[in-house]
mmCIF file of C-alpha atoms and ligand atoms in Angstrom:
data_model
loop_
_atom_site.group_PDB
_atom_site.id
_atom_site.type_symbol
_atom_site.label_atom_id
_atom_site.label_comp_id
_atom_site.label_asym_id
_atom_site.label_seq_id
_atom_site.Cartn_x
_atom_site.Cartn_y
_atom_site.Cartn_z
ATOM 1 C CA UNK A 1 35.282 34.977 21.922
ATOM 2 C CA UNK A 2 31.833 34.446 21.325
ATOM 3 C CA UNK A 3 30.737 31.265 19.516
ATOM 4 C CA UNK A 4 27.129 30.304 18.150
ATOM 5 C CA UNK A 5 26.417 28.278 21.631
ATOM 6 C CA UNK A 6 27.531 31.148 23.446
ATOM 7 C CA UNK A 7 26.062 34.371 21.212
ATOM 8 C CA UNK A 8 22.548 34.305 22.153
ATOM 9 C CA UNK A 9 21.864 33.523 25.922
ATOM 10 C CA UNK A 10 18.943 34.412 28.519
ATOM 11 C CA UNK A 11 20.096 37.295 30.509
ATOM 12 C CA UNK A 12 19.404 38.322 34.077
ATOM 13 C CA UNK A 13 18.554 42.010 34.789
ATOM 14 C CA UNK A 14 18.070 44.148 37.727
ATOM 15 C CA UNK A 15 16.614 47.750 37.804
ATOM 16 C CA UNK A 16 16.666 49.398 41.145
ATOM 17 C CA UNK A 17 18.091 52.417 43.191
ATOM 18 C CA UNK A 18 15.903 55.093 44.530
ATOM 19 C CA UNK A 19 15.334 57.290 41.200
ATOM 20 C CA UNK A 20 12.132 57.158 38.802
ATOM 21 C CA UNK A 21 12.385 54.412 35.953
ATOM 22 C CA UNK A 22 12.600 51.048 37.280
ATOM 23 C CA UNK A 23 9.134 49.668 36.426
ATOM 24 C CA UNK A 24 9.302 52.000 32.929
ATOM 25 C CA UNK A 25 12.652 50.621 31.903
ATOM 26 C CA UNK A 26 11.347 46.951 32.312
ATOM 27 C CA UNK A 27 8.688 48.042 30.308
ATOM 28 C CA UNK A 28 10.769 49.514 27.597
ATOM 29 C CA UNK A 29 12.511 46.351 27.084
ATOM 30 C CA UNK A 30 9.736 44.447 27.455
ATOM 31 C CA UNK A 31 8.382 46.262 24.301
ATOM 32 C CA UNK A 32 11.233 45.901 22.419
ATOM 33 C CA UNK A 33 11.331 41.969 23.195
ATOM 34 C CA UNK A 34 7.611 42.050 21.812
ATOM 35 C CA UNK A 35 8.663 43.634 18.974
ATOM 36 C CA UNK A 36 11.154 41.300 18.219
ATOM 37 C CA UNK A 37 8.202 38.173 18.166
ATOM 38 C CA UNK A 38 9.453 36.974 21.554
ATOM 39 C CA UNK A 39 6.772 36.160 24.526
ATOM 40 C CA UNK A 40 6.748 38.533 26.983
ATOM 41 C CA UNK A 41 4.843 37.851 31.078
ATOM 42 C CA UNK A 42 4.941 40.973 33.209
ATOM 43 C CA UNK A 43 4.061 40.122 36.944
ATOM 44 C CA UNK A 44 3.484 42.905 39.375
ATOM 45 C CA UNK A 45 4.326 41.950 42.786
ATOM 46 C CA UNK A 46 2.478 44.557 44.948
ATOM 47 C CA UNK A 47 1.037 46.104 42.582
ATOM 48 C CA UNK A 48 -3.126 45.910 42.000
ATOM 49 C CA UNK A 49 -5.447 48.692 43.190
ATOM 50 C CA UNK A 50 -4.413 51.364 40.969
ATOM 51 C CA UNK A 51 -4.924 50.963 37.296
ATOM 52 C CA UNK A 52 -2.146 51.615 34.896
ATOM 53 C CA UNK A 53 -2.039 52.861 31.282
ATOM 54 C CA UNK A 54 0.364 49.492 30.335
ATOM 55 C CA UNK A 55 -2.179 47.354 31.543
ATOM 56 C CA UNK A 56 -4.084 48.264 28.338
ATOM 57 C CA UNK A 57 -1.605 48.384 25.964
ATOM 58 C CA UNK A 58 -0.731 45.131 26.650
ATOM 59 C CA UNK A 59 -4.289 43.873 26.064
ATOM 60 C CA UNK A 60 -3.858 45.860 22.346
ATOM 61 C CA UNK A 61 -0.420 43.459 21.892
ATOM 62 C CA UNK A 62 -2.072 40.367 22.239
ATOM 63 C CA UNK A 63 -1.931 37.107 24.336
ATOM 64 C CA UNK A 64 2.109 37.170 23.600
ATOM 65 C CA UNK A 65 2.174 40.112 25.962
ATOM 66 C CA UNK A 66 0.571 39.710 29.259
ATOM 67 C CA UNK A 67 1.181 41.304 32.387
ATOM 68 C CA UNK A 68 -0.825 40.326 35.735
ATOM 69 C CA UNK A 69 -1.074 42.043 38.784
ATOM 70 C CA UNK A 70 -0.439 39.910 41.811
ATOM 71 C CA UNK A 71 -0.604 42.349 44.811
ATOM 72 C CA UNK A 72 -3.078 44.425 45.919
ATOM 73 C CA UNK A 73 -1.368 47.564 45.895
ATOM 74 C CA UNK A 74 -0.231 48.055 49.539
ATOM 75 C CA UNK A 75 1.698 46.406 51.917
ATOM 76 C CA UNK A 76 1.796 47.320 55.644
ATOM 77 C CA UNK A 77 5.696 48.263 56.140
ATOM 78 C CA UNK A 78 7.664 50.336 59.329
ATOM 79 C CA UNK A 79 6.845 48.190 62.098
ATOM 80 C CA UNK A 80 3.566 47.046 61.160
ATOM 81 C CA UNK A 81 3.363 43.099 61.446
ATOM 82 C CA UNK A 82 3.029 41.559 58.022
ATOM 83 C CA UNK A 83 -0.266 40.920 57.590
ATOM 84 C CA UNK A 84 -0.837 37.339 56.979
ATOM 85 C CA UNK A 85 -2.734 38.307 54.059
ATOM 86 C CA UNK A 86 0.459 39.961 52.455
ATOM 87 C CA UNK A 87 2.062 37.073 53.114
ATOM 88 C CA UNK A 88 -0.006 34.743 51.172
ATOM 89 C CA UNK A 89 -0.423 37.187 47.966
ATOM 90 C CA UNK A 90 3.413 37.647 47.625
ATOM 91 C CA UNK A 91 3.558 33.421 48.134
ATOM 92 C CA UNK A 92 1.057 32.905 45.653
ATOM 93 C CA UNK A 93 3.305 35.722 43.291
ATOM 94 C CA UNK A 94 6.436 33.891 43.720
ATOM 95 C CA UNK A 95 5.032 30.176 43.130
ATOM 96 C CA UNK A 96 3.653 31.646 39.880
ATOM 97 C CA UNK A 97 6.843 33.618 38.853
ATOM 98 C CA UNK A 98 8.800 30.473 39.360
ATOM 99 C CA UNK A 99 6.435 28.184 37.258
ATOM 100 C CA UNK A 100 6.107 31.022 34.548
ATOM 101 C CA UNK A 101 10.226 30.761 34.433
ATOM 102 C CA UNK A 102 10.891 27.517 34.379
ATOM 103 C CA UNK A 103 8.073 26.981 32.026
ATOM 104 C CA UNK A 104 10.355 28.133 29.580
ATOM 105 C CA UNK A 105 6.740 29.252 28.268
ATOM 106 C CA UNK A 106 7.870 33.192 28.100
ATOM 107 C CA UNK A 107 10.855 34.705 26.215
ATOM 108 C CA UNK A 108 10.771 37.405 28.721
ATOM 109 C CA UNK A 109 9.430 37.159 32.475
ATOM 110 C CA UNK A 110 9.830 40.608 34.343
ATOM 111 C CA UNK A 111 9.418 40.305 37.922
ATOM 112 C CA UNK A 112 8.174 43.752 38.864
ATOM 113 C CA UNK A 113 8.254 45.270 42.725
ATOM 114 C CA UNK A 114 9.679 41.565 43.622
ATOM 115 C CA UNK A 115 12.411 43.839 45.493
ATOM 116 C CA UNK A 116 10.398 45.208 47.764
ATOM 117 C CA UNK A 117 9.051 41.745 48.403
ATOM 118 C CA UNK A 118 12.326 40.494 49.203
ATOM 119 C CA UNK A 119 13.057 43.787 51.228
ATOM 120 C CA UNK A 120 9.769 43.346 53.496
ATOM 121 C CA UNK A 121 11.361 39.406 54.324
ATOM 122 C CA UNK A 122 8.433 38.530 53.426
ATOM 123 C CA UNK A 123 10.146 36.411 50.081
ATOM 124 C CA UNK A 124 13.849 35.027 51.014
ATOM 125 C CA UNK A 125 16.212 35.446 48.415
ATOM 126 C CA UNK A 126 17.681 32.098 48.322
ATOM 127 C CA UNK A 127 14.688 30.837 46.937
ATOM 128 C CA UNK A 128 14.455 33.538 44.067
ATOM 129 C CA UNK A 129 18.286 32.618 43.507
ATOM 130 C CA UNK A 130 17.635 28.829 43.055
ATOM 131 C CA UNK A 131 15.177 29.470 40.512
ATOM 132 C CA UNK A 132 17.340 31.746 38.223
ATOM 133 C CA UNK A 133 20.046 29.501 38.413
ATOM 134 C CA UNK A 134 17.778 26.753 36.898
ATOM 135 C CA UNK A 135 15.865 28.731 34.686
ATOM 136 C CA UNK A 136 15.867 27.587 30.972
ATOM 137 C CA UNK A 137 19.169 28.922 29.303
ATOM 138 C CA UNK A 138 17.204 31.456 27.071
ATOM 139 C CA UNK A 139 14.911 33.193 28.944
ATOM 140 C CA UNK A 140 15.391 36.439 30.246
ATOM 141 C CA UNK A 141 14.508 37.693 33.427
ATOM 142 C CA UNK A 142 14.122 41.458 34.982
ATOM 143 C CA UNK A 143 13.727 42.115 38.516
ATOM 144 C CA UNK A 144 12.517 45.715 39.335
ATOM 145 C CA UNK A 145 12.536 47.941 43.040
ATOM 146 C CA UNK A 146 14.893 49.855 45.317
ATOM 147 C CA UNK A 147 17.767 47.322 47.696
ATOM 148 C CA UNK A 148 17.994 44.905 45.082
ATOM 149 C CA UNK A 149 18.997 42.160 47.439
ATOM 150 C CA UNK A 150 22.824 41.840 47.053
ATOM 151 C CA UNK A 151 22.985 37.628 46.776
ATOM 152 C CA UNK A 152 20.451 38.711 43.445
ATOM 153 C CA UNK A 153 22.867 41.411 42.092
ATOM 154 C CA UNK A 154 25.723 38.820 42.392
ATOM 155 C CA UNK A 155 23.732 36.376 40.096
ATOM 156 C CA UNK A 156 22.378 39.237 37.670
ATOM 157 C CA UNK A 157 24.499 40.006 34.255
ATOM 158 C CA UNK A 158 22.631 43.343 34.365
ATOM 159 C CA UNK A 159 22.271 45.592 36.988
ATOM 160 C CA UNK A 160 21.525 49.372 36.502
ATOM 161 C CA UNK A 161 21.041 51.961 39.800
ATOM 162 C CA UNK A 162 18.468 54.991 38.875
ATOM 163 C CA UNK A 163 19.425 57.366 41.020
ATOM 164 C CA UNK A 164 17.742 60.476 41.568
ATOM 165 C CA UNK A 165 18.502 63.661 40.601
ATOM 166 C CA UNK A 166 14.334 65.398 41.258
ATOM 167 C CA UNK A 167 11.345 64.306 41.111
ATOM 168 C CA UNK A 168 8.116 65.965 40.817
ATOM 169 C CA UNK A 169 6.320 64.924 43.661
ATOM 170 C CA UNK A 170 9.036 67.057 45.996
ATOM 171 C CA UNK A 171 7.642 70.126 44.333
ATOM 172 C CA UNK A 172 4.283 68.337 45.558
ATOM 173 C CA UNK A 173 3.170 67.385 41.831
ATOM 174 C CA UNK A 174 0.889 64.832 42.441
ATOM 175 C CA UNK A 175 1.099 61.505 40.362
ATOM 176 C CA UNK A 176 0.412 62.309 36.314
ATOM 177 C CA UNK A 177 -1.696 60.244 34.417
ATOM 178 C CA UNK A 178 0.795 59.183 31.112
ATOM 179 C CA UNK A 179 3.898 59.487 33.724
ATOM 180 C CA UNK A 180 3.399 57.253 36.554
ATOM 181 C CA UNK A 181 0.199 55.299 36.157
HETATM 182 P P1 ATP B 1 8.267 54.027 37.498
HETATM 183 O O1 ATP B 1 7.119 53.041 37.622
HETATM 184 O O2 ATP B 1 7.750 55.395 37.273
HETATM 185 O O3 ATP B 1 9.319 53.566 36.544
HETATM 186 P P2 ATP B 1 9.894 53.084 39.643
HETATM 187 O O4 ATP B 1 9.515 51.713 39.247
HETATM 188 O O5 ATP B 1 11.297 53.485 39.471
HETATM 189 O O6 ATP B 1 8.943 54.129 38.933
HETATM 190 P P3 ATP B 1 8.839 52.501 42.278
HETATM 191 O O7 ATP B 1 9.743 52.363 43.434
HETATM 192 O O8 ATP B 1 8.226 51.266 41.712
HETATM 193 O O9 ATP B 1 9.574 53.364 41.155
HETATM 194 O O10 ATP B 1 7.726 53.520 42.693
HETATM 195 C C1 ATP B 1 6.604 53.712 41.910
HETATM 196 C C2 ATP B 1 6.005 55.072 42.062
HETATM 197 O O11 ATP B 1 6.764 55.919 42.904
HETATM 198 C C3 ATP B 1 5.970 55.824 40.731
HETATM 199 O O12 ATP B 1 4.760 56.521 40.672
HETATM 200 C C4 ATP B 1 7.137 56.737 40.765
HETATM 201 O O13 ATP B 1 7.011 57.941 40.020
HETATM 202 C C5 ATP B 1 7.220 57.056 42.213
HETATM 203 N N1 ATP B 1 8.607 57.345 42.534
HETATM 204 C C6 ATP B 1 9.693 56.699 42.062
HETATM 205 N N2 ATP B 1 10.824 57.264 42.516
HETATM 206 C C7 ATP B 1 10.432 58.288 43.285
HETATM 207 C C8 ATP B 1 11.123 59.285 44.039
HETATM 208 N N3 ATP B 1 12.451 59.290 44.068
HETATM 209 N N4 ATP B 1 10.382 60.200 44.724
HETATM 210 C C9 ATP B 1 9.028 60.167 44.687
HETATM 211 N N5 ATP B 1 8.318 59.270 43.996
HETATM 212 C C10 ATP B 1 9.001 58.339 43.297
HETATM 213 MG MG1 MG B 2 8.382 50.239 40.024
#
């Protein structure tokens, strides 16, 4: 049974699995947490080169919805040694995404791409899991990519697999402007 303590309560989400809609969905419900007068951060872990159409939408919403990209777009994966450089973007990424939570500043903090991150080893999990376990009791926090890290889905309340069915750019569609940036 629910009581008034109980009713309303941060939640932790996960959107990952190989199909398209993991970064979009975040998006979706970050909208719908703006519309509903809450604060909203969106940090992009690797993302930063490429310039997306949410970047200025968010500008037309207002200081209560920021989202900041933290990467630079590419990391070096498949045997490559992490660059150093890498290294110190996704450290500077996380130290912000854990101030930004525990801030209690933000209604809503999405952590997008930290996945991958945590799937490069170049972010360890535990450390990710120790902040979410102390994060304020009503903020809510999304983590987006593919092999969401299984000690995260454990914690997480909300965990949804896209799986894919097709996708365009097996036809060889390239990337659509409106679609995927
Ligand atoms: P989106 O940002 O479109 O919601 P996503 O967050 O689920 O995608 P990512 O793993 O972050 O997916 O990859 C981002 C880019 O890769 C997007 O341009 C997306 O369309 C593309 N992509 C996602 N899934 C696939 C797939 N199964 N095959 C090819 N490209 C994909
Ligand atoms: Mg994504």
């Amino acid at each position: 049974m629910s009581t008034p303590e109980t009713a309303r309560r941060g939640l932790i989400l996960i959107n990952t699995g190989p199909g398209k809609g993991k970064t979009t969905a975040a998006l979706g419900t970050a909208m719908r947490a703006h519309g509903n007068g809450m604060r909203v951060l969106f940090l992009q872990f690797l993302k930063g080169s490429w310039h997306y159409g949410e970047l200025d939408a968010a500008q037309q919403l207002g200081p209560d919805f920021v989202i900041k990209q933290l990467g630079k777009g590419f990391v070096k994966v498949g045997g490559a040694e992490t660059d150093p450089a890498d290294l110190k973007l996704v450290e500077d990424a996380w130290a912000e995404s854990a101030e930004a939570i525990l801030s209690g500043d933000w209604d809503l903090v999405v952590l997008d791409e930290i996945n991958y991150a945590i799937g490069y080893k170049m972010l360890d999990p535990e450390r990710v899991a120790e902040v979410l376990r102390q994060k304020p009791e009503m903020v809510h926090v999304i983590l987006t990519g593919r092999n969401a890290h299984p000690l995260l889905v454990e914690l997480a309340d909300t965990v949804t697999e896209m799986r894919e069915v097709k996708h365009a750019y097996q036809k060889g569609i390239l990337a659509q402007r409106g679609i995927e940036f």
